[in-house]
Coordinates of C-alpha atoms (C1' of nucleotides) in Angstrom, one line a residue:
Chain A
X19 CA 21.4 21.0 15.3
X20 CA 18.4 22.0 12.6
X21 CA 18.1 21.1 9.0
X22 CA 16.2 21.0 5.3
X23 CA 13.7 18.5 4.2
X24 CA 16.9 17.0 1.8
X25 CA 18.8 16.1 4.2
X26 CA 15.8 14.6 6.6
X27 CA 15.2 13.3 3.0
X28 CA 18.3 11.4 2.7
X29 CA 18.7 10.6 7.3
X30 CA 15.5 8.4 7.3
X31 CA 15.5 7.2 2.6
X32 CA 11.7 8.3 2.9
X33 CA 11.5 10.4 -0.4
X34 CA 11.0 15.0 0.1
X35 CA 7.6 14.6 -1.4
X36 CA 6.3 12.1 1.3
X37 CA 7.5 13.5 3.4
X38 CA 5.2 16.9 2.3
X39 CA 2.7 14.7 1.5
X40 CA 2.5 13.3 5.5
X41 CA 2.9 16.8 7.3
X42 CA 0.3 17.9 4.7
X43 CA -2.0 14.7 5.8
X44 CA -1.1 15.4 9.3
X45 CA 1.0 12.4 10.3
X46 CA 3.8 15.0 11.0
X47 CA 4.2 18.6 13.1
X48 CA 4.4 21.1 10.7
X49 CA 7.8 22.0 11.3
X50 CA 9.2 25.9 11.8
X51 CA 10.1 27.5 8.8
X52 CA 12.6 30.3 7.5
X53 CA 12.1 33.0 6.7
X54 CA 11.2 32.1 3.5
X55 CA 9.6 30.0 4.0
X56 CA 11.7 26.7 3.9
X57 CA 10.6 24.1 6.3
X58 CA 13.4 23.2 9.0
X59 CA 14.1 20.1 11.5
X60 CA 15.1 18.1 14.2
X61 CA 16.1 14.9 15.3
X62 CA 12.9 14.3 16.6
X63 CA 11.5 14.6 12.7
X64 CA 14.1 11.8 11.8
X65 CA 12.2 9.6 14.7
X66 CA 8.6 10.3 13.7
X67 CA 9.6 9.6 9.7
X68 CA 11.5 6.5 11.1
X69 CA 8.4 4.9 12.4
X70 CA 6.3 5.4 10.0
X71 CA 8.6 4.2 7.8
X72 CA 8.5 1.5 9.0
X73 CA 5.3 1.3 10.0
X74 CA 4.5 1.6 6.1
X75 CA 6.9 -1.2 5.3
X76 CA 5.1 -3.2 7.9
X77 CA 2.1 -2.7 6.0
X78 CA -0.2 -0.9 8.4
X79 CA -1.9 2.0 6.9
X80 CA -2.4 5.2 7.8
X81 CA -4.8 5.1 9.9
X82 CA -3.0 2.3 12.1
X83 CA 0.4 4.8 12.2
X84 CA -2.0 7.9 13.5
X85 CA -3.0 4.9 16.8
X86 CA -0.1 4.6 17.0
X87 CA 2.0 7.4 17.3
X88 CA -0.9 8.8 18.9
X89 CA -0.2 7.2 22.0
X90 CA 3.6 8.8 21.7
X91 CA 1.5 12.3 21.5
X92 CA -0.8 12.3 24.2
X93 CA 1.3 9.3 26.8
X94 CA -1.4 11.2 29.7
X95 CA -4.6 10.1 28.3
X96 CA -7.2 7.2 29.4
X97 CA -5.2 4.5 29.8
X98 CA -8.1 2.9 28.8
X99 CA -7.6 3.9 25.3
X100 CA -4.5 3.9 25.2
X101 CA -4.7 0.5 26.2
X102 CA -6.8 -0.7 23.6
X103 CA -5.0 0.7 20.8
X104 CA -2.3 -0.8 21.3
X105 CA -3.6 -4.5 21.9
X106 CA -5.2 -4.4 19.0
X107 CA -2.3 -3.6 17.3
X108 CA -0.5 -6.4 19.1
X109 CA -3.0 -8.6 18.0
X110 CA -2.6 -7.7 14.4
X111 CA 1.3 -7.7 15.0
X112 CA 1.1 -11.4 16.4
X113 CA -1.1 -12.6 13.5
X114 CA 1.7 -11.1 11.1
X115 CA 4.0 -12.8 12.5
X116 CA 2.7 -15.8 13.1
X117 CA 1.6 -15.9 8.8
X118 CA 5.5 -14.9 8.0
X119 CA 7.5 -17.5 10.2
X120 CA 5.3 -20.0 7.7
X121 CA 6.3 -18.5 4.6
X122 CA 9.6 -18.7 6.2
X123 CA 9.9 -22.1 6.8
X124 CA 8.3 -23.1 3.0
X125 CA 10.9 -20.4 1.6
X126 CA 13.7 -22.4 2.7
X127 CA 12.4 -25.6 2.4
X128 CA 12.8 -24.6 -1.2
X129 CA 15.9 -23.2 -0.8
X130 CA 17.2 -25.5 0.9
X131 CA 15.8 -28.4 -1.7
X132 CA 17.6 -26.3 -4.6
X133 CA 20.7 -26.8 -2.7
X134 CA 21.0 -30.1 -2.9
X135 CA 19.6 -30.4 -6.8
X136 CA 17.0 -30.8 -6.6
X137 CA 14.0 -29.2 -8.5
X138 CA 11.8 -28.3 -5.7
X139 CA 8.1 -28.5 -5.5
X140 CA 6.8 -25.4 -4.8
X141 CA 4.2 -25.2 -1.8
X142 CA 3.9 -22.3 -0.6
X143 CA 0.1 -21.7 -1.9
X144 CA -0.8 -24.7 0.5
X145 CA 1.1 -22.8 2.7
X146 CA -0.7 -19.4 3.1
X147 CA -3.8 -21.0 1.2
X148 CA -5.9 -20.9 4.2
X149 CA -8.3 -18.2 4.4
X150 CA -10.3 -19.3 7.2
X151 CA -7.4 -18.5 10.0
X152 CA -9.3 -14.9 10.9
X153 CA -6.4 -13.2 9.1
X154 CA -9.1 -10.4 8.7
X155 CA -8.3 -6.6 9.1
X156 CA -9.0 -5.2 12.3
X157 CA -10.3 -2.5 13.6
X158 CA -11.2 0.4 16.5
X159 CA -14.0 -0.5 18.2
Chain B
X6 CA -18.1 -28.7 -7.9
X7 CA -17.8 -25.2 -9.5
X8 CA -19.4 -22.0 -8.5
X9 CA -19.6 -18.1 -9.5
X10 CA -16.9 -15.1 -8.5
X11 CA -19.9 -14.3 -5.9
X12 CA -19.2 -18.0 -4.3
X13 CA -15.6 -17.6 -4.6
X14 CA -15.9 -13.5 -2.8
X15 CA -17.6 -15.2 0.1
X16 CA -15.2 -18.4 0.5
X17 CA -12.5 -15.8 0.5
X18 CA -13.3 -12.3 1.9
X19 CA -11.7 -10.3 -0.8
X20 CA -14.3 -8.9 -3.4
X21 CA -15.1 -9.8 -6.0
X22 CA -13.8 -6.0 -8.2
X23 CA -10.9 -7.1 -6.6
X24 CA -11.2 -11.2 -8.0
X25 CA -11.5 -9.6 -11.7
X26 CA -9.1 -6.9 -11.3
X27 CA -6.4 -9.5 -10.1
X28 CA -7.4 -11.7 -13.0
X29 CA -7.0 -8.8 -15.5
X30 CA -3.2 -8.0 -14.6
X31 CA -3.0 -12.2 -14.6
X32 CA -2.9 -13.4 -11.5
X33 CA -5.8 -15.3 -11.2
X34 CA -5.3 -17.6 -14.7
X35 CA -8.9 -17.0 -16.6
X36 CA -11.1 -19.3 -15.1
X37 CA -13.6 -21.1 -17.0
X38 CA -17.3 -19.3 -18.6
X39 CA -20.8 -20.7 -19.1
X40 CA -22.3 -19.8 -21.9
X41 CA -23.3 -16.8 -20.3
X42 CA -20.0 -15.5 -19.9
X43 CA -19.7 -16.0 -15.9
X44 CA -17.0 -16.7 -14.5
X45 CA -16.9 -20.9 -13.4
X46 CA -14.7 -21.4 -10.2
X47 CA -12.7 -24.2 -8.4
X48 CA -11.3 -25.1 -5.1
X49 CA -8.0 -24.4 -6.4
X50 CA -8.6 -20.7 -7.2
X51 CA -9.8 -20.4 -3.9
X52 CA -6.1 -21.5 -2.8
X53 CA -4.4 -19.8 -5.6
X54 CA -7.1 -16.5 -3.5
X55 CA -6.2 -16.9 -0.1
X56 CA -2.3 -17.0 -1.2
X57 CA -1.9 -13.5 -2.3
X58 CA -5.2 -11.8 0.1
X59 CA -2.5 -13.4 2.8
X60 CA 0.5 -11.5 0.9
X61 CA -1.1 -8.8 1.0
X62 CA -2.0 -8.6 4.2
X63 CA 1.3 -9.3 4.7
X64 CA 1.9 -6.4 2.4
X65 CA 4.4 -7.9 -0.3
X66 CA 3.6 -6.7 -4.0
X67 CA 1.6 -7.6 -6.3
X68 CA 5.2 -7.8 -8.5
X69 CA 6.6 -9.5 -5.3
X70 CA 3.2 -12.1 -5.5
X71 CA 3.9 -13.0 -9.1
X72 CA 7.2 -14.5 -8.8
X73 CA 6.5 -16.1 -5.5
X74 CA 3.5 -18.1 -8.0
X75 CA 5.8 -18.3 -10.5
X76 CA 7.8 -20.6 -8.7
X77 CA 3.9 -22.2 -8.2
X78 CA 3.5 -22.7 -11.7
X79 CA 6.1 -23.6 -12.8
X80 CA 7.9 -26.3 -11.0
X81 CA 10.2 -26.9 -13.5
X82 CA 12.2 -23.7 -14.2
X83 CA 15.8 -23.3 -13.8
X84 CA 17.1 -24.2 -10.3
X85 CA 18.4 -20.8 -10.1
X86 CA 15.8 -18.5 -11.1
X87 CA 14.1 -20.5 -8.5
X88 CA 16.7 -19.5 -5.8
X89 CA 17.0 -16.8 -6.5
X90 CA 13.3 -16.1 -5.5
X91 CA 12.7 -17.2 -2.7
X92 CA 16.2 -16.1 -0.8
X93 CA 15.3 -12.2 -2.3
X94 CA 11.9 -13.1 -0.6
X95 CA 12.9 -15.0 2.6
X96 CA 15.2 -12.4 3.3
X97 CA 12.3 -9.9 3.4
X98 CA 10.7 -12.0 4.7
X99 CA 13.1 -12.1 7.6
X100 CA 13.5 -8.6 8.1
X101 CA 10.1 -8.1 8.6
X102 CA 9.9 -10.5 11.0
X103 CA 12.4 -8.7 13.1
X104 CA 11.2 -5.7 12.3
X105 CA 7.7 -7.0 13.9
X106 CA 9.2 -8.7 17.0
X107 CA 10.5 -5.4 17.8
X108 CA 7.6 -4.1 17.4
X109 CA 5.3 -6.2 19.7
X110 CA 7.3 -6.3 22.6
X111 CA 7.3 -2.8 23.3
X112 CA 2.8 -3.4 22.6
X113 CA 3.1 -6.0 24.5
X114 CA 5.7 -3.5 27.5
X115 CA 2.6 -0.9 26.8
X116 CA 0.1 -3.6 27.4
X117 CA 1.1 -4.7 30.5
X118 CA 2.2 -1.1 32.3
X119 CA -1.4 0.0 31.9
X120 CA -2.7 -3.7 33.5
X121 CA -0.7 -2.1 36.3
X122 CA -2.5 0.8 36.7
X123 CA 0.7 3.1 36.1
X124 CA -0.1 5.4 32.4
X125 CA 2.1 3.9 29.7
X126 CA 4.8 5.6 28.0
X127 CA 4.9 5.2 24.7
X128 CA 8.4 4.8 23.3
X129 CA 7.3 2.7 19.6
X130 CA 9.0 5.2 18.3
X131 CA 12.5 4.6 19.3
X132 CA 11.7 0.9 19.1
X133 CA 11.0 1.6 15.4
X134 CA 12.4 4.0 14.3
X135 CA 16.9 3.5 13.7
X136 CA 16.2 4.1 9.3
X137 CA 19.9 2.6 8.9
X138 CA 19.2 0.1 10.8
X139 CA 18.5 -2.4 6.1
X140 CA 15.2 -1.9 6.0
X141 CA 15.4 -0.9 2.6
X142 CA 13.1 -2.1 -0.6
X143 CA 15.4 -5.8 -1.7
X144 CA 14.3 -6.5 -5.8
X145 CA 14.8 -9.6 -7.4
X146 CA 18.8 -8.4 -9.5
Chain C
dG10 C1' -42.6 -16.1 -18.2
dT11 C1' -40.9 -12.6 -15.2
dA12 C1' -39.4 -11.4 -10.7
dG13 C1' -35.0 -10.3 -8.3
dC14 C1' -30.7 -11.4 -7.5
dC15 C1' -26.7 -12.4 -9.0
dC16 C1' -23.8 -11.8 -13.1
dC17 C1' -21.1 -9.0 -17.0
dT18 C1' -17.8 -4.9 -20.0
dA19 C1' -16.4 -0.1 -18.6
dT20 C1' -15.2 3.6 -15.6
dA21 C1' -14.3 6.6 -13.0
dG22 C1' -12.3 7.5 -8.2
dT23 C1' -10.0 6.3 -2.8
dG24 C1' -5.6 6.5 -0.6
dA25 C1' -0.7 6.6 -0.5
dC26 C1' 2.2 8.1 -2.5
dT27 C1' 5.5 10.0 -7.2
dA28 C1' 6.8 12.9 -10.4
dG29 C1' 6.6 17.3 -12.8
dA30 C1' 5.8 23.4 -14.3
dG31 C1' 7.0 27.1 -12.7
dG32 C1' 9.0 29.5 -9.7
dT33 C1' 12.0 30.8 -5.4
dT34 C1' 15.9 31.2 -1.9
dC35 C1' 20.2 30.3 -0.3
dA36 C1' 25.0 29.4 0.3
dA37 C1' 29.5 28.9 -2.1
dG38 C1' 32.8 31.2 -3.9
dA39 C1' 34.4 35.4 -6.9
Chain D
dT21 C1' 28.6 42.4 -2.1
dC22 C1' 26.5 39.5 -6.0
dT23 C1' 26.0 35.8 -8.5
dT24 C1' 24.6 31.6 -9.9
dG25 C1' 23.1 26.4 -9.5
dA26 C1' 21.3 23.0 -6.5
dA27 C1' 17.4 22.9 -3.2
dC28 C1' 13.7 24.3 -1.8
dC29 C1' 8.2 26.3 -2.5
dT30 C1' 2.8 25.1 -4.3
dC31 C1' 0.3 23.1 -7.1
dT32 C1' -0.8 19.8 -10.1
dA33 C1' -1.5 15.5 -12.2
dG34 C1' 0.3 10.6 -12.4
dT35 C1' 1.1 5.8 -10.7
dC36 C1' -1.0 1.4 -8.7
dA37 C1' -4.4 -1.0 -6.4
dC38 C1' -8.2 -2.1 -5.8
dT39 C1' -13.2 -0.2 -4.6
dA40 C1' -17.7 1.5 -6.3
dT41 C1' -21.4 2.6 -10.2
dA42 C1' -23.7 2.8 -14.2
dG43 C1' -26.2 0.6 -17.6
dG44 C1' -26.4 -4.2 -18.9
dG45 C1' -27.6 -8.8 -19.0
dG46 C1' -28.2 -13.5 -17.3
dC47 C1' -29.6 -17.7 -14.0
dT48 C1' -33.5 -19.9 -10.9
dA49 C1' -37.6 -20.5 -8.9
dC50 C1' -42.5 -19.3 -8.5

DNA sequence: GTAGCCCCTATAGTGACTAGAGGTTCAAGA
DNA sequence: TCTTGAACCTCTAGTCACTATAGGGGCTAC
């Protein structure tokens, strides 16, 4: 029911040194060790690390992930704190979805034009070039 | 109708050294210079840099952005090349949208529970913890 | 023409990993 | 039980994508 860092790495597809790095910076709690100082993990670690992996792939930085995980780790903390973090992340997530939808539409158009034998004009830049749409980085206030 | 690197930085909200860095690695073409070797930009540069900024915020790495921009820069290149790049990026974009939708739903649920006065149980980890859903990195083949 | 802000290049530092060196532990088989 | 080799340990250094600093030169307003 518990396993090594290598097994955790295989299950999550996160590299072993990255797992140790996450522990070092406090994203993963220090796990129990064997007599010989080797780390032993359980299913909770798989879930937590899987979440971190996903969130990183989605472009959240470590501090944002730390904030989201703190919701999980302190379910009893004041509602207002959790609410503020969740709302800020929610706004960021919604903006990202909107931008990705626009980019998807343009990529789809290009693929379709290709399929119909025409050389695609590429307008990805116009699709995503507007810098005045409030896409700045969100910060907890 | 043309302006300095500082003005480009203000218009795009990209920092001056970052603009020079993008030029150095070939994401931005070298612009014309004044007699005194200062860079001058036009509206095209604003659009291209705005696109790059957005794409970085969405988590695309430099090589992915380079590939997408190459569609724009070589509209006459073979359809099969453009198609391959566009399809790979499209798949990646769709996976990201799906993950973000799941995360959004969970964050919304938490915000709603907070609004109703209950302390939120946080289940963000369960929402996004599954690492066996094919979220690996896509690569051009 | 000179003050002051902006630009130049070049180098070094940061965040988030990733790889390597050099040594130790664990478990499977003899 | 003993051995052996894969997997583990710590520590340091390197990579990618910036970001900041140093030291100097250009440009416009008075």
